[in-house]
PDB file of C-alpha atoms and ligand atoms in Angstrom:
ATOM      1  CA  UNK G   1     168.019  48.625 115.494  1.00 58.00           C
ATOM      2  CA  UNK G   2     168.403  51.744 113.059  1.00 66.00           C
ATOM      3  CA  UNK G   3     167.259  54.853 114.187  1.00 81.00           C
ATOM      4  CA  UNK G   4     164.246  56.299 112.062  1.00 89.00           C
ATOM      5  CA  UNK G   5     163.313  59.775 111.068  1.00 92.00           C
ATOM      6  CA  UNK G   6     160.670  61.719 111.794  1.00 92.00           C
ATOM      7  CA  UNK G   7     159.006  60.942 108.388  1.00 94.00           C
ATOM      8  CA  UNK G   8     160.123  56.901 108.451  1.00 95.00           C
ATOM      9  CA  UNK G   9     157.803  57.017 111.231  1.00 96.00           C
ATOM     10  CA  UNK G  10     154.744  58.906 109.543  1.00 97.00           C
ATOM     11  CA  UNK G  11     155.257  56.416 106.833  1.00 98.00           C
ATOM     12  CA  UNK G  12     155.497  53.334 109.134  1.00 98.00           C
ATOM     13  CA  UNK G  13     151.973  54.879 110.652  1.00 98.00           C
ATOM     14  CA  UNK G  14     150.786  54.813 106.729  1.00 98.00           C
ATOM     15  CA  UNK G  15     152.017  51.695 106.236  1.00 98.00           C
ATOM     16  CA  UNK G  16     150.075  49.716 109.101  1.00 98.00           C
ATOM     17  CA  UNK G  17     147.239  51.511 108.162  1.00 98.00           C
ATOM     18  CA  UNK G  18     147.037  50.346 104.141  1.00 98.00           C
ATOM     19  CA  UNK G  19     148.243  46.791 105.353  1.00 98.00           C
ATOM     20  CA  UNK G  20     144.778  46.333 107.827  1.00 98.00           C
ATOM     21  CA  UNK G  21     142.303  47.887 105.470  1.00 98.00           C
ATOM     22  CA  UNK G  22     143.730  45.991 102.330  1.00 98.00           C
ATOM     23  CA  UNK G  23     141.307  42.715 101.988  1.00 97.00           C
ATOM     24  CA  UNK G  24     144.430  41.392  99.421  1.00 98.00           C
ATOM     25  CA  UNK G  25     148.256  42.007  99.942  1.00 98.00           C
ATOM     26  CA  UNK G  26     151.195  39.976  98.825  1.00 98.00           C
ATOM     27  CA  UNK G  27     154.537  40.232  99.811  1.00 98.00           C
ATOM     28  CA  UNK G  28     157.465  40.418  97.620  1.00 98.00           C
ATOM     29  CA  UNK G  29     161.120  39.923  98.953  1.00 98.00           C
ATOM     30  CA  UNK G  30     164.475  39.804  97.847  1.00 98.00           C
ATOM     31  CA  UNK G  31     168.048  39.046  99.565  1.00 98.00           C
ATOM     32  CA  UNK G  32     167.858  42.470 101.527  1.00 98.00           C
ATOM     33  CA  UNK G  33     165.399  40.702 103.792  1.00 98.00           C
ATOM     34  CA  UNK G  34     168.382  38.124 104.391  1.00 98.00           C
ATOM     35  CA  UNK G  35     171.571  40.083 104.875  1.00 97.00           C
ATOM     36  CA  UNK G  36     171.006  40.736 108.474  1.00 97.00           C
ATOM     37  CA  UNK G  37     170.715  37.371 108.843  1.00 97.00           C
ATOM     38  CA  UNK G  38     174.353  37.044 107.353  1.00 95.00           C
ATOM     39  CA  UNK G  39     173.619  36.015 104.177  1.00 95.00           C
ATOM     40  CA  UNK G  40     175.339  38.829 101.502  1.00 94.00           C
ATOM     41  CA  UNK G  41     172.650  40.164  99.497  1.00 95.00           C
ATOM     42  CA  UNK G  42     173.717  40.914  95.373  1.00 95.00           C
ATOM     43  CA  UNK G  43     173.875  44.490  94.730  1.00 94.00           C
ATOM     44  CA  UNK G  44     173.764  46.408  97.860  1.00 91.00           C
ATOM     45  CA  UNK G  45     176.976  47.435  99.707  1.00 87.00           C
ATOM     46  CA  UNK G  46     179.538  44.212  99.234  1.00 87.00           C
ATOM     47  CA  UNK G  47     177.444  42.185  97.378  1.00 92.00           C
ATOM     48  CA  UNK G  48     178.089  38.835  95.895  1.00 91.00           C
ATOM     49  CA  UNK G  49     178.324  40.064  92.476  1.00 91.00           C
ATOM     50  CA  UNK G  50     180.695  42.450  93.527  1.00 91.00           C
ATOM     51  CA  UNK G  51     183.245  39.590  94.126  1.00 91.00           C
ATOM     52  CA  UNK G  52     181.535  36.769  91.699  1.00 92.00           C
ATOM     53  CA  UNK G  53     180.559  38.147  88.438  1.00 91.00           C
ATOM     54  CA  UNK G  54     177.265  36.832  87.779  1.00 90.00           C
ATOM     55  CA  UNK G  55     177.697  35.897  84.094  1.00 88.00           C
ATOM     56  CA  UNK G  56     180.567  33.111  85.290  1.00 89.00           C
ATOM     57  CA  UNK G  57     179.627  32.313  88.127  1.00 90.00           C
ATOM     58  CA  UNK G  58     175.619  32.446  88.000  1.00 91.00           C
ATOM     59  CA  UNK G  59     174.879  31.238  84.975  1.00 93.00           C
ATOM     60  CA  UNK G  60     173.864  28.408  83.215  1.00 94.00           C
ATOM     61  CA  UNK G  61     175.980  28.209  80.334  1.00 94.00           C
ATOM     62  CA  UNK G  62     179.169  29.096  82.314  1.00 93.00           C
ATOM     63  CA  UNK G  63     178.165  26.322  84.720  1.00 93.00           C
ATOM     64  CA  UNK G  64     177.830  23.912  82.280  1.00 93.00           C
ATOM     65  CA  UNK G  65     180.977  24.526  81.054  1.00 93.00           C
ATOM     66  CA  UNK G  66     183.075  24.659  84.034  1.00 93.00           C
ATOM     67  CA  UNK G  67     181.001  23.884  87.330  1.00 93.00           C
ATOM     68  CA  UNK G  68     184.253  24.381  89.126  1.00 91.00           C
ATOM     69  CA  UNK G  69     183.889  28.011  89.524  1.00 90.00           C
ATOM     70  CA  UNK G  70     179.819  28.086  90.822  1.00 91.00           C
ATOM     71  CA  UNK G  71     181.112  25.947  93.539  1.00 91.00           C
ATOM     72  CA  UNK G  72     184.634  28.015  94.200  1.00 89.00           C
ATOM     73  CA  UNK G  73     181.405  30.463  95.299  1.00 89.00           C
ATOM     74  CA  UNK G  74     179.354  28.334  97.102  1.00 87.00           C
ATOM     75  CA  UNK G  75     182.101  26.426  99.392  1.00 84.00           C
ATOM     76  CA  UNK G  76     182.365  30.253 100.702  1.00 85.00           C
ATOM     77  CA  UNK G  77     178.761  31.520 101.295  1.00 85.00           C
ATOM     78  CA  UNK G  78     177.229  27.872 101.848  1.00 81.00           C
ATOM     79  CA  UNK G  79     177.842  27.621 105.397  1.00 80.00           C
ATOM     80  CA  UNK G  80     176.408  30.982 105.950  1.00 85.00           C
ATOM     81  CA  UNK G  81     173.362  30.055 103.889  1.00 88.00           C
ATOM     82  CA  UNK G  82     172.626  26.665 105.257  1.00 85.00           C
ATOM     83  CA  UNK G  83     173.154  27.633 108.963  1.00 89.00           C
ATOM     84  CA  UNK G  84     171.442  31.413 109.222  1.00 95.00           C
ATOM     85  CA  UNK G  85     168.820  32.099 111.009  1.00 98.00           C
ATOM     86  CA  UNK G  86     165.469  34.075 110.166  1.00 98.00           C
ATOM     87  CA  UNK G  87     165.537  38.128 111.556  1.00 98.00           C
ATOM     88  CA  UNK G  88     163.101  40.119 112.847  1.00 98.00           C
ATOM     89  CA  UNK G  89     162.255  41.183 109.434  1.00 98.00           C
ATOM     90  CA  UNK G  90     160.999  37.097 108.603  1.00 98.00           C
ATOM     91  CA  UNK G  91     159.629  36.689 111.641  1.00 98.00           C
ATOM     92  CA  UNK G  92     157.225  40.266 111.337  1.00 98.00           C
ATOM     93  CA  UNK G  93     156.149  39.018 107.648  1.00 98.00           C
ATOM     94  CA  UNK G  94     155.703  35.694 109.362  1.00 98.00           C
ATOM     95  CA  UNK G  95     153.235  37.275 111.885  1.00 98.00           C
ATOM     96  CA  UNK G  96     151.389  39.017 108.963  1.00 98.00           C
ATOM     97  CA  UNK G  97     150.679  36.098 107.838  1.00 98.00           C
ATOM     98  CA  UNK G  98     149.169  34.694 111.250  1.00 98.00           C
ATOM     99  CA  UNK G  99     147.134  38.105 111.225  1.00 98.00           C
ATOM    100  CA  UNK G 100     145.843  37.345 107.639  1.00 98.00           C
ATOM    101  CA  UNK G 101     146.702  40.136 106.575  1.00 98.00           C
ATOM    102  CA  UNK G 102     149.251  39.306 103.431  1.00 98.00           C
ATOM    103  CA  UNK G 103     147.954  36.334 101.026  1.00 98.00           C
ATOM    104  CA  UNK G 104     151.293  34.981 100.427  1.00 98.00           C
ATOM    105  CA  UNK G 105     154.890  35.828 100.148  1.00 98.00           C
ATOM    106  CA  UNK G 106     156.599  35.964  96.491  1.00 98.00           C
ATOM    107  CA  UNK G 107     160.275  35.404  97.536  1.00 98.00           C
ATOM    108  CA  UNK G 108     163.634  35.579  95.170  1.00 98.00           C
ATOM    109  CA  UNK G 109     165.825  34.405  98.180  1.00 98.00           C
ATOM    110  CA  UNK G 110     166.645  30.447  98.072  1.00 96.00           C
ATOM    111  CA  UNK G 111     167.373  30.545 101.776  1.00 96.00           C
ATOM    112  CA  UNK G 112     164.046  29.282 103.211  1.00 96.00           C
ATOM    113  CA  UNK G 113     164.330  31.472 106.001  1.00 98.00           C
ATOM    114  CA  UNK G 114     160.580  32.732 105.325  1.00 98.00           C
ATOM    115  CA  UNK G 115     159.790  28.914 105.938  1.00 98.00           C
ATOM    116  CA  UNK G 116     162.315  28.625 109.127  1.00 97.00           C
ATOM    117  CA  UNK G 117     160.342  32.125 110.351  1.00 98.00           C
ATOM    118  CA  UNK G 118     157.057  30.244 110.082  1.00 98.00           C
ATOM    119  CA  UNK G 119     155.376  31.381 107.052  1.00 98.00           C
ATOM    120  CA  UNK G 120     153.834  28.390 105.372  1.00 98.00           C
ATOM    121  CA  UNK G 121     152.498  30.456 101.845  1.00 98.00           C
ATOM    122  CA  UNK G 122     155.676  30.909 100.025  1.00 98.00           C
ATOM    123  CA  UNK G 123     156.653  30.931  96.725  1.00 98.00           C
ATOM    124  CA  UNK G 124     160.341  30.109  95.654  1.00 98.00           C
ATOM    125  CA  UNK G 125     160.505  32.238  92.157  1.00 98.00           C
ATOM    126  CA  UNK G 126     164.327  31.108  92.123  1.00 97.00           C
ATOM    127  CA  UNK G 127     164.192  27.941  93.664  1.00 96.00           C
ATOM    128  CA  UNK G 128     165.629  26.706  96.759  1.00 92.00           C
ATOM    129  CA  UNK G 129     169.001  25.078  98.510  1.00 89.00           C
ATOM    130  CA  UNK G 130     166.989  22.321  99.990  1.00 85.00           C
ATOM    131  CA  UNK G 131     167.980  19.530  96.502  1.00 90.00           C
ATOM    132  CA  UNK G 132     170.896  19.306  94.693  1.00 94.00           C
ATOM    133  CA  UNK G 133     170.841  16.833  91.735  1.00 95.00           C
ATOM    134  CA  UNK G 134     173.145  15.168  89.196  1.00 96.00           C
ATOM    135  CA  UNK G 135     173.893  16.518  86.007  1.00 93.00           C
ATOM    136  CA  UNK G 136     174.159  13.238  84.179  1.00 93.00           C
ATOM    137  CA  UNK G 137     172.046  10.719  86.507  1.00 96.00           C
ATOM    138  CA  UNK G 138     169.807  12.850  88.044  1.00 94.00           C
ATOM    139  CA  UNK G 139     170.013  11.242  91.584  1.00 96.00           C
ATOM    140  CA  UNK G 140     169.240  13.801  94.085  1.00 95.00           C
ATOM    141  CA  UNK G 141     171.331  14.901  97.435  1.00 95.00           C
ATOM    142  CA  UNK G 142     170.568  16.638 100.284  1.00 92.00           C
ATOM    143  CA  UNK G 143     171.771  19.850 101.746  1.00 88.00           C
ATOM    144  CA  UNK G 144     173.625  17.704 104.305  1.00 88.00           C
ATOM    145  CA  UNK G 145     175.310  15.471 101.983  1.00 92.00           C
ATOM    146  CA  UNK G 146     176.592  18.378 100.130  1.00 89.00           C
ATOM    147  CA  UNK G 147     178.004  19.912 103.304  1.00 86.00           C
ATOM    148  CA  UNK G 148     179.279  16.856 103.938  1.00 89.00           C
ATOM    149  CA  UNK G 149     180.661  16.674 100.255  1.00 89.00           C
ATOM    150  CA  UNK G 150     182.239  19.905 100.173  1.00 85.00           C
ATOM    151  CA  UNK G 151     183.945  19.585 103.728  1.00 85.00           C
ATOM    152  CA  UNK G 152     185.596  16.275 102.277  1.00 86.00           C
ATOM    153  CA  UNK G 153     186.220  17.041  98.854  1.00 80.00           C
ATOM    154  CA  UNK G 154     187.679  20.611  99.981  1.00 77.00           C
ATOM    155  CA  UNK G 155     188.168  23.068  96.438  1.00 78.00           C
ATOM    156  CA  UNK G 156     186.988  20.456  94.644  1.00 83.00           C
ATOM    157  CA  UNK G 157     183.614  20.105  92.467  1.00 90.00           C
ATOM    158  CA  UNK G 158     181.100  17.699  94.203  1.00 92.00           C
ATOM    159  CA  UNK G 159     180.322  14.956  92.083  1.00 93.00           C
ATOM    160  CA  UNK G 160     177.360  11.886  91.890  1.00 96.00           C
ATOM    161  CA  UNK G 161     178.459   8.758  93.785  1.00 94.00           C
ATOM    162  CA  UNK G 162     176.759   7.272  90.743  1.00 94.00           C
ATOM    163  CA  UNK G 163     177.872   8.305  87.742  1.00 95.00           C
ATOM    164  CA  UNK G 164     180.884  11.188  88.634  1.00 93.00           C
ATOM    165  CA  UNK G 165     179.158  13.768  86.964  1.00 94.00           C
ATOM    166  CA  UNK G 166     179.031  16.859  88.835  1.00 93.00           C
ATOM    167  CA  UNK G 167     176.129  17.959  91.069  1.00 95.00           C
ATOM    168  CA  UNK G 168     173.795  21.217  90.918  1.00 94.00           C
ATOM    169  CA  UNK G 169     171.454  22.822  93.108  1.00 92.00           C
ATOM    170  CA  UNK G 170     167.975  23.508  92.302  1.00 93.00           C
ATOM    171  CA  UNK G 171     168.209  27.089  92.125  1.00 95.00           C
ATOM    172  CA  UNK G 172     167.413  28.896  88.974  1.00 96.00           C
ATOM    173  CA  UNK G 173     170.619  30.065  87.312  1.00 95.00           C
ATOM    174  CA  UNK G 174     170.936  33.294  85.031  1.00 94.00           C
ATOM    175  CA  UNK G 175     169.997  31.670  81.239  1.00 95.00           C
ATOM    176  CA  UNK G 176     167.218  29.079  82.779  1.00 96.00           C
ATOM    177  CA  UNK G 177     163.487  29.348  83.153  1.00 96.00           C
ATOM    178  CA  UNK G 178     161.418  30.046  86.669  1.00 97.00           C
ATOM    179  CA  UNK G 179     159.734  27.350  87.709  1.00 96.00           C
ATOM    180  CA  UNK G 180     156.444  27.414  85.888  1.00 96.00           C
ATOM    181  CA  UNK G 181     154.057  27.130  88.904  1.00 97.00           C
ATOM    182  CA  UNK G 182     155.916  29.893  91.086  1.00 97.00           C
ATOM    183  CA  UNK G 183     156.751  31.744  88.436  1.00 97.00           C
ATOM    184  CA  UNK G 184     152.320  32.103  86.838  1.00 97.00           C
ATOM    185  CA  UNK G 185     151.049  32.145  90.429  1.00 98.00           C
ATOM    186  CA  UNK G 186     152.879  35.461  91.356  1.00 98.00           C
ATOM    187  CA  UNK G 187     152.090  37.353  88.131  1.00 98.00           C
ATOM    188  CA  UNK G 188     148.386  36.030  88.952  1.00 98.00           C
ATOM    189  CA  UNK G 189     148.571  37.116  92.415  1.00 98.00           C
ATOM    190  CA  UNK G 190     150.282  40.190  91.417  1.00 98.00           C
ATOM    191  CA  UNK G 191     147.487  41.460  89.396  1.00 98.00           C
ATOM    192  CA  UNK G 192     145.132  40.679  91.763  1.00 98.00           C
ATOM    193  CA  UNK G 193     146.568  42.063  94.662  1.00 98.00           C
ATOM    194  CA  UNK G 194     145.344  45.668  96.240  1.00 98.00           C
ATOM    195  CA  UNK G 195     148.539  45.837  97.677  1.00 98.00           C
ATOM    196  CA  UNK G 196     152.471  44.724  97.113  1.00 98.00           C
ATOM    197  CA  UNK G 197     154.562  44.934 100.130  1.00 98.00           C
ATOM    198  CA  UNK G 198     158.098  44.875  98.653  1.00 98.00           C
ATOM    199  CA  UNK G 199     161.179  44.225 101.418  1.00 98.00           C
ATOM    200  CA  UNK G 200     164.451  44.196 100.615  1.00 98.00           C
ATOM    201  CA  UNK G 201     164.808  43.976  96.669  1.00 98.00           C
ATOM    202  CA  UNK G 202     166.458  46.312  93.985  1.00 97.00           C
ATOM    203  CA  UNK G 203     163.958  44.968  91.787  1.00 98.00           C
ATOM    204  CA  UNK G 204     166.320  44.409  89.109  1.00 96.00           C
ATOM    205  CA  UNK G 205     166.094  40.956  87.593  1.00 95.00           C
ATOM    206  CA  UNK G 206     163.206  40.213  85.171  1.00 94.00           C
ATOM    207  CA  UNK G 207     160.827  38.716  85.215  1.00 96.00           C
ATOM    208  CA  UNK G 208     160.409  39.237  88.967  1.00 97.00           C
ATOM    209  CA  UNK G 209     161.116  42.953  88.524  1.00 97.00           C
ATOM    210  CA  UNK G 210     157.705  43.153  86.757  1.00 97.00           C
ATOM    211  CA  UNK G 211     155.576  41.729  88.908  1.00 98.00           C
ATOM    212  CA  UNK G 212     155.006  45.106  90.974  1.00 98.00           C
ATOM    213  CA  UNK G 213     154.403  46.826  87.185  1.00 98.00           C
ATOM    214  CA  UNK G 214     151.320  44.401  87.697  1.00 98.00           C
ATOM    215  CA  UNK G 215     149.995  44.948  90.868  1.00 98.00           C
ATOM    216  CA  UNK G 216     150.037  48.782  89.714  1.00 98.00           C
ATOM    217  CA  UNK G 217     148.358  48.218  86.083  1.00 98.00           C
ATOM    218  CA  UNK G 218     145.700  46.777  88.349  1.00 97.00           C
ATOM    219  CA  UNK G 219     145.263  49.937  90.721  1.00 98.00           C
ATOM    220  CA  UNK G 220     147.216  48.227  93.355  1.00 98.00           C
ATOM    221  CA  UNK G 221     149.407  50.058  95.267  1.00 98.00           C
ATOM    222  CA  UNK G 222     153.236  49.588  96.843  1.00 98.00           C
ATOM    223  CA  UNK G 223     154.538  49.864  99.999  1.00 98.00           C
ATOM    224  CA  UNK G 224     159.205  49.497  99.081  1.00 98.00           C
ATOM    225  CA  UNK G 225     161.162  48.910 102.467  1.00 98.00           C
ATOM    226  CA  UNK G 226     164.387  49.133 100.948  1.00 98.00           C
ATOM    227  CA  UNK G 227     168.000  50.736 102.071  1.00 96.00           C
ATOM    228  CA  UNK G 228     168.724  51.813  98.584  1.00 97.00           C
ATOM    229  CA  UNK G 229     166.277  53.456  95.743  1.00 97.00           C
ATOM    230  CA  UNK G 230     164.381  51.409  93.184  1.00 98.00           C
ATOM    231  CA  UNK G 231     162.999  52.011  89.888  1.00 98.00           C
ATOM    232  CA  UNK G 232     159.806  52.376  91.043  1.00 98.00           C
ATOM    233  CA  UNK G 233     159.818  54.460  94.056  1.00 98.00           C
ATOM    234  CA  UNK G 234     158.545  57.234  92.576  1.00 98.00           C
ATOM    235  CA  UNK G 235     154.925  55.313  92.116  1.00 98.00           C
ATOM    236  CA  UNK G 236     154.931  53.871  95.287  1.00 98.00           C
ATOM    237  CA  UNK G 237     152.580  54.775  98.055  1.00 98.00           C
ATOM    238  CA  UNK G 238     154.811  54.493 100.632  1.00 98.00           C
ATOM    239  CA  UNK G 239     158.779  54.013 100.432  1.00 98.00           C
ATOM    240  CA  UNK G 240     160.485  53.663 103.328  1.00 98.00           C
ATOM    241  CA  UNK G 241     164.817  53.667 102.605  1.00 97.00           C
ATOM    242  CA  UNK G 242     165.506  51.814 105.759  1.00 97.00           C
ATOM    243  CA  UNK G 243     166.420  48.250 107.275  1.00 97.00           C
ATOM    244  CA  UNK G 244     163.571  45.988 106.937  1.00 98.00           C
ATOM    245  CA  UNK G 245     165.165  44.184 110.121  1.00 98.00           C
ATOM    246  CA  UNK G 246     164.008  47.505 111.854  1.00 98.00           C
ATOM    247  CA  UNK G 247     160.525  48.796 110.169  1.00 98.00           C
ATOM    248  CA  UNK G 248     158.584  45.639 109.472  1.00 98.00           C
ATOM    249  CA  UNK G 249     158.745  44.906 113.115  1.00 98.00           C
ATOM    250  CA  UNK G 250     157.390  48.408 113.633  1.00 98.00           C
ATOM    251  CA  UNK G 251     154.599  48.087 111.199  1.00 98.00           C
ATOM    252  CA  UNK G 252     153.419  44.847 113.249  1.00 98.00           C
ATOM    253  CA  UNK G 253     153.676  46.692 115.719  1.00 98.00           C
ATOM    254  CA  UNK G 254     151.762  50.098 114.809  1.00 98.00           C
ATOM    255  CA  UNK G 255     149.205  47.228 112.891  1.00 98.00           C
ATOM    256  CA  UNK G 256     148.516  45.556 117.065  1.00 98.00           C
ATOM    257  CA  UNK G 257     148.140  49.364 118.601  1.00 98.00           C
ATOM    258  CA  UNK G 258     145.553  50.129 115.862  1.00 97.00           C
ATOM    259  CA  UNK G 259     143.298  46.773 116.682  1.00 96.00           C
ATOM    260  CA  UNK G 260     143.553  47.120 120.351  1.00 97.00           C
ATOM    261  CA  UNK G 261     142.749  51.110 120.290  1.00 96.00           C
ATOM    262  CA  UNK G 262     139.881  50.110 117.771  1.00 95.00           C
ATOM    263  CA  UNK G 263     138.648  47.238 120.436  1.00 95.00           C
ATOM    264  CA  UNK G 264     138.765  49.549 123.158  1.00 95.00           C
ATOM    265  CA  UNK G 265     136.567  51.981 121.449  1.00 94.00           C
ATOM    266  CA  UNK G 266     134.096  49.506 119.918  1.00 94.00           C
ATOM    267  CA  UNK G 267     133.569  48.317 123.929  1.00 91.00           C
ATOM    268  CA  UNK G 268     132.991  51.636 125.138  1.00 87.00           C
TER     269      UNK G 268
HETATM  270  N1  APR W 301     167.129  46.242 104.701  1.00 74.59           N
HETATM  271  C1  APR W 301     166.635  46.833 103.581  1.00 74.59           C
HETATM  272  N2  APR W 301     167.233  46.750 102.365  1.00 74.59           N
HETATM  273  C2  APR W 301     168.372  46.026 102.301  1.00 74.59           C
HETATM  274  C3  APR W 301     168.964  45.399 103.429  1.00 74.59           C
HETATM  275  C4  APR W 301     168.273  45.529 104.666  1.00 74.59           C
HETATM  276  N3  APR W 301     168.726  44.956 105.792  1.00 74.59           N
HETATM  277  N4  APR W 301     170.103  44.774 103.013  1.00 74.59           N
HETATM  278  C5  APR W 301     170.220  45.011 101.688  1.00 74.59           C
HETATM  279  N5  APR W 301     169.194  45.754 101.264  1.00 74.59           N
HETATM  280  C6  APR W 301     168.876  46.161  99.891  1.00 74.59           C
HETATM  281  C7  APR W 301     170.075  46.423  99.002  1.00 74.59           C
HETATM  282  O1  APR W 301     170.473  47.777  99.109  1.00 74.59           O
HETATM  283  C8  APR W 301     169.503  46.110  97.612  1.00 74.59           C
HETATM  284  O2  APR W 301     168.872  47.239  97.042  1.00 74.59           O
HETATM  285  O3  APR W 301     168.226  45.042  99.295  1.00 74.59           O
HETATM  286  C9  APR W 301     168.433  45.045  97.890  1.00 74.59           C
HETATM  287  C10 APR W 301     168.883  43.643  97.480  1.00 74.59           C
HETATM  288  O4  APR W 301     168.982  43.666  96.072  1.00 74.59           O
HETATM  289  P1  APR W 301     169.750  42.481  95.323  1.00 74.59           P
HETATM  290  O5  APR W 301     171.027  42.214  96.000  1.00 74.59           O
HETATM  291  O6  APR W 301     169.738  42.825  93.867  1.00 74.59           O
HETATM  292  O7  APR W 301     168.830  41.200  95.573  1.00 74.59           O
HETATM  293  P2  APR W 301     167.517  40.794  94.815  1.00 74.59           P
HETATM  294  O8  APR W 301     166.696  41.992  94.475  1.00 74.59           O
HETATM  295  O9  APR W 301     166.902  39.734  95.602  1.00 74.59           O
HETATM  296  O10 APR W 301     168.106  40.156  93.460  1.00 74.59           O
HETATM  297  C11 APR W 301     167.206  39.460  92.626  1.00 74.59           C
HETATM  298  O11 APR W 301     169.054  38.606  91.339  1.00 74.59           O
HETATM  299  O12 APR W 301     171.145  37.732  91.250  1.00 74.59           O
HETATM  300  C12 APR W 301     169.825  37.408  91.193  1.00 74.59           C
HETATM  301  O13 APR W 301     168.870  35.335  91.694  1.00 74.59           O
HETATM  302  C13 APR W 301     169.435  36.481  92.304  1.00 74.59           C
HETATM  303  O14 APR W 301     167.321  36.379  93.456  1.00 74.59           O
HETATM  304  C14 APR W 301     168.375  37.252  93.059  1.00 74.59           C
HETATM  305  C15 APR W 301     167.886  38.257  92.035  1.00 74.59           C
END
């Protein structure tokens, strides 16, 4: 647990405060929600694309061309991403959700731990590590046969049973399109939305990066929980520049003192 300061706390107040009276909040996350599950995040402090640059080893076109080195990358974080579990920070957005008090949670992260946390209104803007398919065939595999496939076929590229072409997963690649549904239903909700809750994103990567831009050009407001600054911090309502493992929990928390203390006075 990370120790707050004074103001962290005024803000977490704040926070809990906007989040009960707003009739229509979404959440937005990105892989800072995930790393202290274990799973690296992208940019923050050792991030994948430290190690892996993105444009060979995230992208479609380099994949294409040699799907050798995406899966050099994923025979080292797969485990990790296939066996974490959700954190505190899932499981408080998770509880939000049982509260109705978010509308749905707009999520970059392809780990499904939202899901695993118990939040059943989530939408995967990059897609997700539950299908892999076949290049060439199309014949789709499961997570566990590609476990299974990698632990066999050690450093090499899995390939289709079928026709030996090599497999993908359905995550959306740098150079390839959002999927359509995910990608309309967030700007919609976006725009709509009185508040954006934003945990654990650097809010970097377009078109996702814009969907905030939205919820403001609407007279929405945001709330960033984020360890390092963002672009839009400085028209945020509230930005808090801490673990969202730590303060989401807290705003559930300061959100269940608020409705008891407002029972006990509407009894009296
Ligand atoms: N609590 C709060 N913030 C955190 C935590 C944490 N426990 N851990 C990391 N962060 C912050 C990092 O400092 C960083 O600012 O979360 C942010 C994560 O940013 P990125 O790594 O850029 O991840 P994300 O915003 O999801 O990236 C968007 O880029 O590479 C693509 O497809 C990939 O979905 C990803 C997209």
């Amino acid at each position: 647990m990370e120790t707050l300061k004074p103001l962290e706390r005024v803000n977490i107040k704040k926070a809990a405060k906007i989040l009960l009276k707003s009739k229509n909040t979404i959440v937005l996350t990105g892989a800072g929600i995930s790393t202290e599950s274990g799973i690296p995040d992208f940019r923050g402090e050792n991030g994948i694309w430290e190690k892996y640059k993105p444009e060979i080893y995230g992208n479609i076109q380099s994949f294409l061309k040699d799907p050798s080195k995406f899966w050099k990358m994923a025979e080292e974080i797969a485990p990790n991403l296939f066996n974490a579990l959700p954190n505190s920070g899932h499981l408080a957005l998770a509880e939000l959700e049982k509260m109705k008090l978010i509308k749905a949670i707009v999520t970059q992260n392809i780990d499904e731990l939202h899901q695993k946390a118990g939040a059943v209104i989530v939408y995967e803007v990059h897609g997700n590590i539950n299908r892999f398919s076949c290049l060439g065939c199309r014949a789709s595999y499961t997570k566990q046969q590609i476990l299974n496939k990698l632990k066999k076929e050690k450093g090499s590229t899995p390939q289709c049973d079928y026709c030996t072409a090599p497999l993908r997963p359905s995550v959306v690649l740098f150079g390839e399109n959002l999927p359509n549904f995910e990608k309309f239903m967030s700007i919609d909700l976006a725009k709509k939305s009185e508040v954006m809750l934003i945990a654990g994103s650097s809010l970097t990567v377009a078109p996702i990066c814009d969907l905030p831009v939205y919820t403001l050009k609407g007279g929405g407001k945001l709330i960033i929980v984020n360890d390092q600054p963002t672009f839009l911090d400085e028209k945020a309502e509230i930005v808090i520049n801490n673990k969202t493992g730590t303060v989401l929990p807290l705003i559930v928390e300061e959100i269940k003192r608020i409705k008891i203390k407002r029972e006990i006075e509407s009894n009296q």
